CSV table of C-alpha atoms and ligand atoms in Angstrom, one decimal:
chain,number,residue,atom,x,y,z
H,1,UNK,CA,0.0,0.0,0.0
H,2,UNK,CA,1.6,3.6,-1.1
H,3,UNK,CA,1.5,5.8,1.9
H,4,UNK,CA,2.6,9.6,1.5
H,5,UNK,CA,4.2,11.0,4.3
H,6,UNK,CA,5.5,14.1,5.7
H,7,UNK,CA,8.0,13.8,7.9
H,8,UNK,CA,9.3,16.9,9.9
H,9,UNK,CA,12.8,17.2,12.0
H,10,UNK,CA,14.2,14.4,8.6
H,11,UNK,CA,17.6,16.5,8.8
H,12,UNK,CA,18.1,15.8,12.0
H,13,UNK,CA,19.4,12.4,14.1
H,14,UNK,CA,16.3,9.7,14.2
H,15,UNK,CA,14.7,11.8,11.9
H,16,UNK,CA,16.8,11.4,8.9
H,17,UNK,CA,17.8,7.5,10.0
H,18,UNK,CA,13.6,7.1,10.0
H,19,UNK,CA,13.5,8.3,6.5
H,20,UNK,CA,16.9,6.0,5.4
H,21,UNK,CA,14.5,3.4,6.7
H,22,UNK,CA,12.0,3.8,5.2
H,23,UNK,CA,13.0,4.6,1.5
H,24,UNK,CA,14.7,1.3,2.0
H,25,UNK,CA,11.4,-0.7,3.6
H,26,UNK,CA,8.6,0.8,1.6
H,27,UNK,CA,9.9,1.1,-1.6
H,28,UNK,CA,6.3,2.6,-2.3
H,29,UNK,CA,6.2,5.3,-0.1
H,30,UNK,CA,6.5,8.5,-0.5
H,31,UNK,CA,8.6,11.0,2.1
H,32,UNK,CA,8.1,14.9,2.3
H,33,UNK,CA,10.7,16.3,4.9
H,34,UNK,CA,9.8,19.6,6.4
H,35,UNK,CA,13.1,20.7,8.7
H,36,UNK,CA,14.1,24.2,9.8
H,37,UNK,CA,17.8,23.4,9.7
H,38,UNK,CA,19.0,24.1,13.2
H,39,UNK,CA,22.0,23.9,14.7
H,40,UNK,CA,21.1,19.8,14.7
H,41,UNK,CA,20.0,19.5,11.4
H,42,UNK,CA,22.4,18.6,8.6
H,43,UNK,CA,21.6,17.3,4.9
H,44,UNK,CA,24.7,15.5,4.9
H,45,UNK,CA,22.8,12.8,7.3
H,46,UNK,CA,20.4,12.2,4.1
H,47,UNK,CA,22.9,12.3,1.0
H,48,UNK,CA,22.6,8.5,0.7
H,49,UNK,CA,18.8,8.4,1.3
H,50,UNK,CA,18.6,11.4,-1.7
H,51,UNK,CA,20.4,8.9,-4.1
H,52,UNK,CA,18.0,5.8,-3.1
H,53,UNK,CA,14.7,8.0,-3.5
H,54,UNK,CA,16.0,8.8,-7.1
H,55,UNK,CA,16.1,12.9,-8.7
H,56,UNK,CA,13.6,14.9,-10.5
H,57,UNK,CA,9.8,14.1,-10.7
H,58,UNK,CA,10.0,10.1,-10.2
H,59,UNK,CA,11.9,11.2,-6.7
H,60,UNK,CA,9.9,9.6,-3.7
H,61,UNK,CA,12.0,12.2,-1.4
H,62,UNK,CA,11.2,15.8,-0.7
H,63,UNK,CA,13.0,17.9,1.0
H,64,UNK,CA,11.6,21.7,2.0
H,65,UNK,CA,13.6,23.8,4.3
H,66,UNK,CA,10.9,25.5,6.6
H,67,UNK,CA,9.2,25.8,10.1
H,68,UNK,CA,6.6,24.0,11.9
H,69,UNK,CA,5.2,26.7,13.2
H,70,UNK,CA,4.7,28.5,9.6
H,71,UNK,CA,0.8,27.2,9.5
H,72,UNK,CA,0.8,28.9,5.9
H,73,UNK,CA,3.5,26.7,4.7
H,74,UNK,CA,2.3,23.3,6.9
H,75,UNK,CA,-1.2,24.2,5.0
H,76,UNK,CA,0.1,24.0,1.6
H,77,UNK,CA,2.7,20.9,1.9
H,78,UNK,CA,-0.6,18.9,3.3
H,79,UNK,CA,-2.7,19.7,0.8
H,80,UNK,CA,-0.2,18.1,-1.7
H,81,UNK,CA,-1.7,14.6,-1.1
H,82,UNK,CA,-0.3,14.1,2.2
H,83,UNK,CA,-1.8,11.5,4.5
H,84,UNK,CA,0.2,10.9,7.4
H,85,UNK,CA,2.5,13.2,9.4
H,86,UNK,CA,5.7,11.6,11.7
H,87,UNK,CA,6.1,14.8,14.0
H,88,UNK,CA,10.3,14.8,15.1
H,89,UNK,CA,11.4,18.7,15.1
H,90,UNK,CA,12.0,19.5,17.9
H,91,UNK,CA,14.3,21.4,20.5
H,92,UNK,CA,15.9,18.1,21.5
H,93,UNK,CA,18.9,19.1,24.0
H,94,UNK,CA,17.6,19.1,28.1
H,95,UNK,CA,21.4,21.1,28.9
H,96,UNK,CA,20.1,23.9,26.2
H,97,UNK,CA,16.6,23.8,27.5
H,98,UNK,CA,18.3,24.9,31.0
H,99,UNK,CA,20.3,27.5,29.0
H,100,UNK,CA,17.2,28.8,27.0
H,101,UNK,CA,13.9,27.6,27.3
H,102,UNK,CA,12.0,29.9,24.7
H,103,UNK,CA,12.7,28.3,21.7
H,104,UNK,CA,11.9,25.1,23.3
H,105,UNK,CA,8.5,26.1,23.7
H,106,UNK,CA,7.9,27.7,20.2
H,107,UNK,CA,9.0,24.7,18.5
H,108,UNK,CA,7.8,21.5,20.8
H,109,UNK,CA,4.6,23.1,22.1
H,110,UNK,CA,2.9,25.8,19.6
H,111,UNK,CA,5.0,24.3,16.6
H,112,UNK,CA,3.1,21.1,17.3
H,113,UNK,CA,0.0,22.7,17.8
H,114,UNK,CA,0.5,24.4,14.3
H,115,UNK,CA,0.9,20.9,12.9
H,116,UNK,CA,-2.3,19.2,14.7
H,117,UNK,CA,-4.0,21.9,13.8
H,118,UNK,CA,-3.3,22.2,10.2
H,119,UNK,CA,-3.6,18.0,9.7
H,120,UNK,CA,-7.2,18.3,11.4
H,121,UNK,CA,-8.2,20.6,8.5
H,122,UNK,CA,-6.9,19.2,5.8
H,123,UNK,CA,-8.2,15.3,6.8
H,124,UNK,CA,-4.3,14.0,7.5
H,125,UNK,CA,-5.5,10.3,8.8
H,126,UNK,CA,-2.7,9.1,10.7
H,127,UNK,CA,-0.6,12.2,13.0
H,128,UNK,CA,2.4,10.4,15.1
H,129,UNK,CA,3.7,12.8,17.6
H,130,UNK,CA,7.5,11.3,18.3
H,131,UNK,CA,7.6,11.9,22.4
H,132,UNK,CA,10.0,10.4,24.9
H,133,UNK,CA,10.2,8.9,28.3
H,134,UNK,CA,11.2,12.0,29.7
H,135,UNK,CA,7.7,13.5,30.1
H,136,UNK,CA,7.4,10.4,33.1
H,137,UNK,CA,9.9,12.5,34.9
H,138,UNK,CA,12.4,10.2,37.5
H,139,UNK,CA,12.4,6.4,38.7
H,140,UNK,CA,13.5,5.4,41.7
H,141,UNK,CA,15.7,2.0,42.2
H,142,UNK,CA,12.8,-0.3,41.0
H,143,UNK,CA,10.4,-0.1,38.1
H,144,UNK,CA,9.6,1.0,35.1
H,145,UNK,CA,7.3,3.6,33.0
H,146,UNK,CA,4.4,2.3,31.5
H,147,UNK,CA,1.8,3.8,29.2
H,148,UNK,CA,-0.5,5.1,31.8
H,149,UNK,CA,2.3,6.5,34.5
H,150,UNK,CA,1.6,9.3,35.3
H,151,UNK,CA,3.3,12.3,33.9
H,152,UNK,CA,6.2,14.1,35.2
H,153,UNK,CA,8.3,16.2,34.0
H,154,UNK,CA,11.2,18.1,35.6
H,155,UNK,CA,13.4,20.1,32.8
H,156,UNK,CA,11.9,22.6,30.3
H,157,UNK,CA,12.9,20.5,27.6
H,158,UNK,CA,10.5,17.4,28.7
H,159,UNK,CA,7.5,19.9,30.4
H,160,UNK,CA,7.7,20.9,26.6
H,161,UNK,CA,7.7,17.8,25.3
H,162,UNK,CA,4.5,16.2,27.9
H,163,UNK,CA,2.8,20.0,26.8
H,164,UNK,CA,2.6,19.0,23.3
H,165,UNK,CA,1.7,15.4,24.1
H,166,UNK,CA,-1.2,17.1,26.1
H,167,UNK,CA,-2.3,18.8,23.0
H,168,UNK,CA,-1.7,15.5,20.7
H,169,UNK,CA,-4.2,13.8,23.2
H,170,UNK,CA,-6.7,16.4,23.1
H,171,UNK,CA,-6.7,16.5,19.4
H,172,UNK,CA,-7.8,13.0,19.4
H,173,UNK,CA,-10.3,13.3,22.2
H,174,UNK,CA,-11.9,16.2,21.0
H,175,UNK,CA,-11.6,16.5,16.8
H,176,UNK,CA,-11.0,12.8,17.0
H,177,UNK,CA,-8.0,13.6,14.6
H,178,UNK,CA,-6.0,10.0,14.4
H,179,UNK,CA,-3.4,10.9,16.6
H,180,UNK,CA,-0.6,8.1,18.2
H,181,UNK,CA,2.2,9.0,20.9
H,182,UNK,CA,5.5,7.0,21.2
H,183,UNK,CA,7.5,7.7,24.1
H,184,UNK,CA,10.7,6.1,23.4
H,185,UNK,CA,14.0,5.6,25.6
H,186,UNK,CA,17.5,6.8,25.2
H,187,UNK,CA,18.5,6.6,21.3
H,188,UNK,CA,22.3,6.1,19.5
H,189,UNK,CA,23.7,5.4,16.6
H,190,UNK,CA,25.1,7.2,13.5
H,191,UNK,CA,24.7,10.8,13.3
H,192,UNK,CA,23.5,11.8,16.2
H,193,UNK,CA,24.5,15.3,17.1
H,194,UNK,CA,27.8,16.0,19.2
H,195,UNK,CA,26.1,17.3,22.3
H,196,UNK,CA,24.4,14.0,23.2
H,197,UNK,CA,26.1,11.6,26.0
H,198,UNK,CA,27.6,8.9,23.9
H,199,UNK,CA,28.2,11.2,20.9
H,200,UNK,CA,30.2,13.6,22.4
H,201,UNK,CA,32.4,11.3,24.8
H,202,UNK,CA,33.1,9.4,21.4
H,203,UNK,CA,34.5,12.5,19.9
H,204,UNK,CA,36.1,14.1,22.6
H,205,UNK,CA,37.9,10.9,23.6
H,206,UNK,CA,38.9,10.8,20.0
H,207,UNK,CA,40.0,14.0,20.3
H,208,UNK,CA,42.1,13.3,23.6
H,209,UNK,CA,39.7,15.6,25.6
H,210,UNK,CA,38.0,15.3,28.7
H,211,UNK,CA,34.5,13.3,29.2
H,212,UNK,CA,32.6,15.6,31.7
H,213,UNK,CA,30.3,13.5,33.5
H,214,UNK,CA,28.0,14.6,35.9
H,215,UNK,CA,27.3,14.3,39.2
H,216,UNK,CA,28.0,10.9,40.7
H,217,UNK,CA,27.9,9.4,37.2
H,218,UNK,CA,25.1,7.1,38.5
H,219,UNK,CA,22.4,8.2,36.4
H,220,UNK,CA,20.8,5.5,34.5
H,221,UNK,CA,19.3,5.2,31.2
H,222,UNK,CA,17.8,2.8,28.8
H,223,UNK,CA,19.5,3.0,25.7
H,224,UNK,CA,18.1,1.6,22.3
H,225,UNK,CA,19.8,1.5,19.0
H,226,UNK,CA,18.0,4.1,16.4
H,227,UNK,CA,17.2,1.6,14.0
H,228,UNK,CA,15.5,-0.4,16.7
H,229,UNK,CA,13.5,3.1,17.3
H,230,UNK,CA,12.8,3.4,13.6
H,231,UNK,CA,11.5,-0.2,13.1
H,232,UNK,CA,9.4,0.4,16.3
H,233,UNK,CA,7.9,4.1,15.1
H,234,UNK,CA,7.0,2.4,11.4
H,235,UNK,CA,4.8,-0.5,12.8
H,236,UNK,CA,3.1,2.2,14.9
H,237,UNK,CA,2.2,4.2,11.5
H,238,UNK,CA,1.3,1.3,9.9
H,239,UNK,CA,-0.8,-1.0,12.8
H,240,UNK,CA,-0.9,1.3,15.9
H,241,UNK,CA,-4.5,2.1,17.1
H,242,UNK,CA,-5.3,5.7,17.1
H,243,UNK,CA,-5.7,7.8,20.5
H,244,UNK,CA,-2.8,5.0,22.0
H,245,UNK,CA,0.4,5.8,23.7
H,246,UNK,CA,3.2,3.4,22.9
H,247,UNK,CA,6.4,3.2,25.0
H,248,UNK,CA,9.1,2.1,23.0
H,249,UNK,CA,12.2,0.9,25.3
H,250,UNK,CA,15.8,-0.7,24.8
H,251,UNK,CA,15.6,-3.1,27.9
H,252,UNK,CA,19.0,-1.9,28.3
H,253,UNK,CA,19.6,-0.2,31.2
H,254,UNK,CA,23.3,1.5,32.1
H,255,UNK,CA,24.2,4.0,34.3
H,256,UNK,CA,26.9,7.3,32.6
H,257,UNK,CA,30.0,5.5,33.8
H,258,UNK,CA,29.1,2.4,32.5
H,259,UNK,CA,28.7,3.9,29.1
H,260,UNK,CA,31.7,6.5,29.6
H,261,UNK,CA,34.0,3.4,30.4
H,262,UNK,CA,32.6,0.7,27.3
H,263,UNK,CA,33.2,3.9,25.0
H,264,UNK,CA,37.0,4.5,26.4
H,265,UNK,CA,37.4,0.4,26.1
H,266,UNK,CA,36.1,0.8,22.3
H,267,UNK,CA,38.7,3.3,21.5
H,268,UNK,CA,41.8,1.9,23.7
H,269,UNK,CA,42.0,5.5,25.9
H,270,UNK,CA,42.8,5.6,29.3
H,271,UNK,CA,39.7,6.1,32.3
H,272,UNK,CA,41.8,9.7,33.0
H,273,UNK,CA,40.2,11.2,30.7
H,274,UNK,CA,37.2,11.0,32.8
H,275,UNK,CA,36.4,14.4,34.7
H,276,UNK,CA,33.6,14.5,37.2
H,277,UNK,CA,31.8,17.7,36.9
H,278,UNK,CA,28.8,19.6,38.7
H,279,UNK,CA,25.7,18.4,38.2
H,280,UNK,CA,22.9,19.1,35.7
H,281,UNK,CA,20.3,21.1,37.7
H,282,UNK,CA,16.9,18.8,37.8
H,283,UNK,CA,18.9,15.8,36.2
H,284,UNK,CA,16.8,12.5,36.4
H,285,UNK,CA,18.3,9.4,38.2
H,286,UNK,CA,16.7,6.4,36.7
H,287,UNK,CA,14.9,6.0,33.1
H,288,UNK,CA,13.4,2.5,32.4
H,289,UNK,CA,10.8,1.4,30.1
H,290,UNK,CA,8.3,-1.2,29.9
H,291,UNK,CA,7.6,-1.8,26.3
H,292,UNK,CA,5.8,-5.0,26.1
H,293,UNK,CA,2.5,-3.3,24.4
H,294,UNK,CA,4.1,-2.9,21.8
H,295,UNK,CA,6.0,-6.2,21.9
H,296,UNK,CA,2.3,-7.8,22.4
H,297,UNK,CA,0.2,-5.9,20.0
H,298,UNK,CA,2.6,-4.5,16.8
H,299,UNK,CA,5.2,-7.7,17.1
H,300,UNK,CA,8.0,-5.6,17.6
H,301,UNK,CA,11.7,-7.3,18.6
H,302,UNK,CA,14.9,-5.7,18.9
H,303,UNK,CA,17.6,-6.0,16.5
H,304,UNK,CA,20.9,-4.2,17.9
H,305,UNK,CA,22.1,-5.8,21.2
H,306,UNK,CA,24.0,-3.3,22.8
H,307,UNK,CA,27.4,-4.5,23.0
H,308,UNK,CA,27.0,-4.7,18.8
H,309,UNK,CA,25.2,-1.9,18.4
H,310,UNK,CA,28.0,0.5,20.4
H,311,UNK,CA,31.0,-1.4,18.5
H,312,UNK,CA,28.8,-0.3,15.5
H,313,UNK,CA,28.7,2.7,16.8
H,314,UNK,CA,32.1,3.8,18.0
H,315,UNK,CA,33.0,2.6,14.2
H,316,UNK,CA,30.8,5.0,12.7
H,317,UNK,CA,32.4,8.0,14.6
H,318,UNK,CA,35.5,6.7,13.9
H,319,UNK,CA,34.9,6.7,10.0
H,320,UNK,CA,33.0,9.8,9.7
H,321,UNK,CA,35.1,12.3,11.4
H,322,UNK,CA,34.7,14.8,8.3
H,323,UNK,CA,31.0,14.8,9.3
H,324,UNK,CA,31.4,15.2,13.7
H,325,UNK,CA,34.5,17.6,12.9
H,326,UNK,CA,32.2,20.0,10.7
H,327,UNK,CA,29.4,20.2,13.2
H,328,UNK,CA,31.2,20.4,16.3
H,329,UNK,CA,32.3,24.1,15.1
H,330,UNK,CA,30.6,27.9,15.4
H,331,UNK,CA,27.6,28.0,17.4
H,332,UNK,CA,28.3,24.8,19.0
H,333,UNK,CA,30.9,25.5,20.2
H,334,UNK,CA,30.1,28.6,21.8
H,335,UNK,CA,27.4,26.7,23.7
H,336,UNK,CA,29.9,24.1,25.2
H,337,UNK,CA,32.3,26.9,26.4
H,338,UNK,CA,29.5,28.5,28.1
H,339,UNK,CA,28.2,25.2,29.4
H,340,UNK,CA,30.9,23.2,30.3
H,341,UNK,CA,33.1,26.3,31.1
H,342,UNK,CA,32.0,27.1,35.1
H,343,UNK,CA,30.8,23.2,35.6
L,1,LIG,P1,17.7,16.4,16.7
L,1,LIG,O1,18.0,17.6,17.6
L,1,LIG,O2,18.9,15.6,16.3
L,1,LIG,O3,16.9,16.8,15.5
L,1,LIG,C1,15.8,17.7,15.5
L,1,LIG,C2,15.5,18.2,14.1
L,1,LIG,O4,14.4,19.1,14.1
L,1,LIG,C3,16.7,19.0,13.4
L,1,LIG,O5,16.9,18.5,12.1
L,1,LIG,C4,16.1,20.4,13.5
L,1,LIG,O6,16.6,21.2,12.4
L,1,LIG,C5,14.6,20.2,13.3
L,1,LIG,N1,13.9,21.3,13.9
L,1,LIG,C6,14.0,22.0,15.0
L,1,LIG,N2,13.1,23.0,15.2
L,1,LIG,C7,12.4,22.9,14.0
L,1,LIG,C8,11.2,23.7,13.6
L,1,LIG,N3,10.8,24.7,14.3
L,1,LIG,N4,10.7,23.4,12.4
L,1,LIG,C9,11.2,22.3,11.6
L,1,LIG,N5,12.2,21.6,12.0
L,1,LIG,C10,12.8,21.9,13.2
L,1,LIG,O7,16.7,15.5,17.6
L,1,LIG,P2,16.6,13.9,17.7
L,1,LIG,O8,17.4,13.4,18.7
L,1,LIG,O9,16.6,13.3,16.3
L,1,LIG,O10,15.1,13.8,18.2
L,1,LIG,C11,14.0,13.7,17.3
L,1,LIG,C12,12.7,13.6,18.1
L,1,LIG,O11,12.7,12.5,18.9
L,1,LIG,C13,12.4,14.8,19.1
L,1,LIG,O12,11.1,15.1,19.0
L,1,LIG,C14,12.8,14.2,20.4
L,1,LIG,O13,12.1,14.9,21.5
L,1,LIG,C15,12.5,12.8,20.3
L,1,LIG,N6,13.2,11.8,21.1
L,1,LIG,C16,14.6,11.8,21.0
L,1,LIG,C17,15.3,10.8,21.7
L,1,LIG,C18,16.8,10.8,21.7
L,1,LIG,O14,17.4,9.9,22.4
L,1,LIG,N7,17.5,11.5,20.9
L,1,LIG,C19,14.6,9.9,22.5
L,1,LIG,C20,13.2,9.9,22.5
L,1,LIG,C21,12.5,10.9,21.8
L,2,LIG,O1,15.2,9.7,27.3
L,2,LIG,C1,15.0,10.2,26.0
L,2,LIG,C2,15.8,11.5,25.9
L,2,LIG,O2,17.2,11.1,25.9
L,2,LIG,C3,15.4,12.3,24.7
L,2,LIG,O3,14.1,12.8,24.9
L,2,LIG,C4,16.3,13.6,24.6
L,2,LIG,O4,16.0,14.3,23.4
L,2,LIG,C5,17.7,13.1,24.5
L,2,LIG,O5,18.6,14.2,24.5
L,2,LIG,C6,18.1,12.2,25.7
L,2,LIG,O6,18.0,13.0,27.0
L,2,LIG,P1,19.2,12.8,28.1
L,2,LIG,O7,19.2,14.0,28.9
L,2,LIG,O8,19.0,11.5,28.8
L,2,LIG,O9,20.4,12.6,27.1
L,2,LIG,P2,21.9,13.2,27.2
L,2,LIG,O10,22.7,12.5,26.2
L,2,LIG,O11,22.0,14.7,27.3
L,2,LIG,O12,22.4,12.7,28.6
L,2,LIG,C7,22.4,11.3,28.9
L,2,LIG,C8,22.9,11.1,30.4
L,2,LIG,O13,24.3,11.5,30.4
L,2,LIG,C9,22.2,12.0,31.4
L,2,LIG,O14,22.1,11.3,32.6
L,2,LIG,C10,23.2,13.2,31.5
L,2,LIG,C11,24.5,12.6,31.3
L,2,LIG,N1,25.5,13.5,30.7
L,2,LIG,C12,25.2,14.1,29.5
L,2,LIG,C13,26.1,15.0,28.9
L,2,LIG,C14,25.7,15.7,27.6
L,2,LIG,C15,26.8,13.7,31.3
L,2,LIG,O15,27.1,13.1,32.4
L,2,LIG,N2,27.6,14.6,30.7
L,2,LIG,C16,27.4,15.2,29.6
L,2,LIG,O16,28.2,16.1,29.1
């Protein structure tokens, strides 16, 4: 079945792996990617995904450089035959979301709205809104978020993201506009953006720079390979039931030093490198998610394990330094000076 779809946030890091995915799954879908090009996005992270999708009018890949909050523009790209929306731009970094909150809520929160909106008039019939665990705030020692937990969020990056899953939800119970939330774990892989955990240690250990961690280095996560993410976020397009919440989860969890030293290990540098730092204000302790809905109901399994999926990983950073060097420059860098510099 053909499916025409507008993804926003493609230029970015699960973004543009989900539409590499996809060209290569559905070879009879069609992919619109609406991206603002932030600091994060890059359309070097699609230059193999251009050449699959083919050039001129037999291209099943679009791209349009633009906002999400530009309702004029969102009007006219769905009115073009589109009839689903996978909703990633976003403001994506918690650290910048301490260091500037605004643009965090004009993108995640009335960009969304903008989107929902525009795909309620023009009869979009499938609108999935790409959330994360985050919006479930902190675990303690034990369990794990399900669907229903309640929601808790405790930077401005995740009250921004649980605001515009709010909004998603109402949507659906009000307009009944086909509207699905995933709320997945901790992501890597290849090309995600420098500032991330795993990212950044990679490239600064490269680099023979120091790995801040912060705090105690005890925080835990639940990390999932991208792909894994991307397999899980097409079987909820296809087979998800509308008005749901899916939690999509790595089963994988591992605190910072854990990660810090199997990245050091990967690259044969010495745990010196290591400098403990002052910690994030607000920063979460324990992330763990219980996934099995959509184990039970869409059939999804992991693929990456992550021992593999990190060796996989390391090795991409390792071969693509052309494409970290370029983007850990400018602006960038002027955040991690002001960041990192007093921590
Ligand atoms: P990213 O920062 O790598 O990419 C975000 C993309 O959105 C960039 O290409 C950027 O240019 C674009 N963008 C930003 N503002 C925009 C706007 N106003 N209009 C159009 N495009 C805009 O982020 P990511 O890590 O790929 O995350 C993608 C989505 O997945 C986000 O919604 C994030 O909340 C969610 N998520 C991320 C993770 C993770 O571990 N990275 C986990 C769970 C959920
Ligand atoms: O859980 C899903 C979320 O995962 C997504 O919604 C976010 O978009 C994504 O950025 C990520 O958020 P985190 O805050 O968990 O990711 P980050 O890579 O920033 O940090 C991971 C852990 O590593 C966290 O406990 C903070 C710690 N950390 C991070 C950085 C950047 C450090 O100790 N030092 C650092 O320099």
């Amino acid at each position: 079945m053909r499916m025409k779809i507008l993804v926003t946030g493609g230029a970015g890091f699960i973004g543009s792996n989900f539409i590499r995915y996809v060209l290569k799954k559905h070879p009879d879908y069609e992919i619109v990617n609406l991206d603002a090009l932030t600091y994060a996005g890059n359309l070097d992270n699609l230059r193999d995904a251009e050449e699959q999708a083919g050039s001129g009018p037999v291209s099943r890949y679009r791209f349009i450089k633009g906002d999400i909050g530009d309702a004029a523009l969102v009007s006219r790209i769905l009115a073009d035959g589109i009839e689903a929306i996978v909703n990633f731009a976003a403001e994506s970094h918690v650290d910048r979301s301490i260091d500037n909150a605004g643009v965090f809520i004009r993108t995640n929160v009335l960009g969304t709205q903008v989107l929902l909106e525009a795909a309620l008039r023009l009869r979009v019939q499938r609108f999935i809104q790409i959330s994360t665990d985050e919006v479930y705030g902190s675990l303690g020692a034990t369990g794990k978020f399900v669907e229903t937990t309640p929601l808790s969020p405790n930077s401005p990056y995740s009250a921004s993201k649980a605001s515009a899953d709010l909004l998603a939800r109402s949507y659906f119970e009000t307009f009944n506009l086909p509207v699905i939330i995933t709320r997945c774990s901790n992501n890597y892989g290849p090309f995600q953006f420098p500032e991330k955990l795993i990212p950044l240690f990679i490239t600064n250990a490269l680099s023979d720079q120091s790995l801040p961690l912060y705090g105690d280095g005890l925080n835990v996560r639940d990390w999932i390979h991208v792909e894994d993410h991307c397999c899980a976020i097409d079987l909820v397009l296809r087979h998800g039931r509308a008005g749901e919440v899916y939690n999509i989860g790595g089963n994988c969890e591992m605190t910072n030093r854990e990660i810090t030293r199997t990245i050091l290990q990967e690259l044969g540098k010495p745990e010196t490198l290591i400098r403990f730092v002052k910690d994030r204000p607000g920063h979460d302790r324990r992330y763990a998610i219980d996934c099995s809905k959509l184990c039970q109901e869409l059939g999804w399994a992991q693929k990456y394990d992550f021992k593999t999926g990190m060796h996989n990983t390391v090795t991409w950073y390792l071969d693509n330094r052309e494409w970290w060097a370029r983007v850990k420059s400018g602006e960038y860098m002027e955040f991690y000076k002001r960041w990192y510099g007093d921590r």
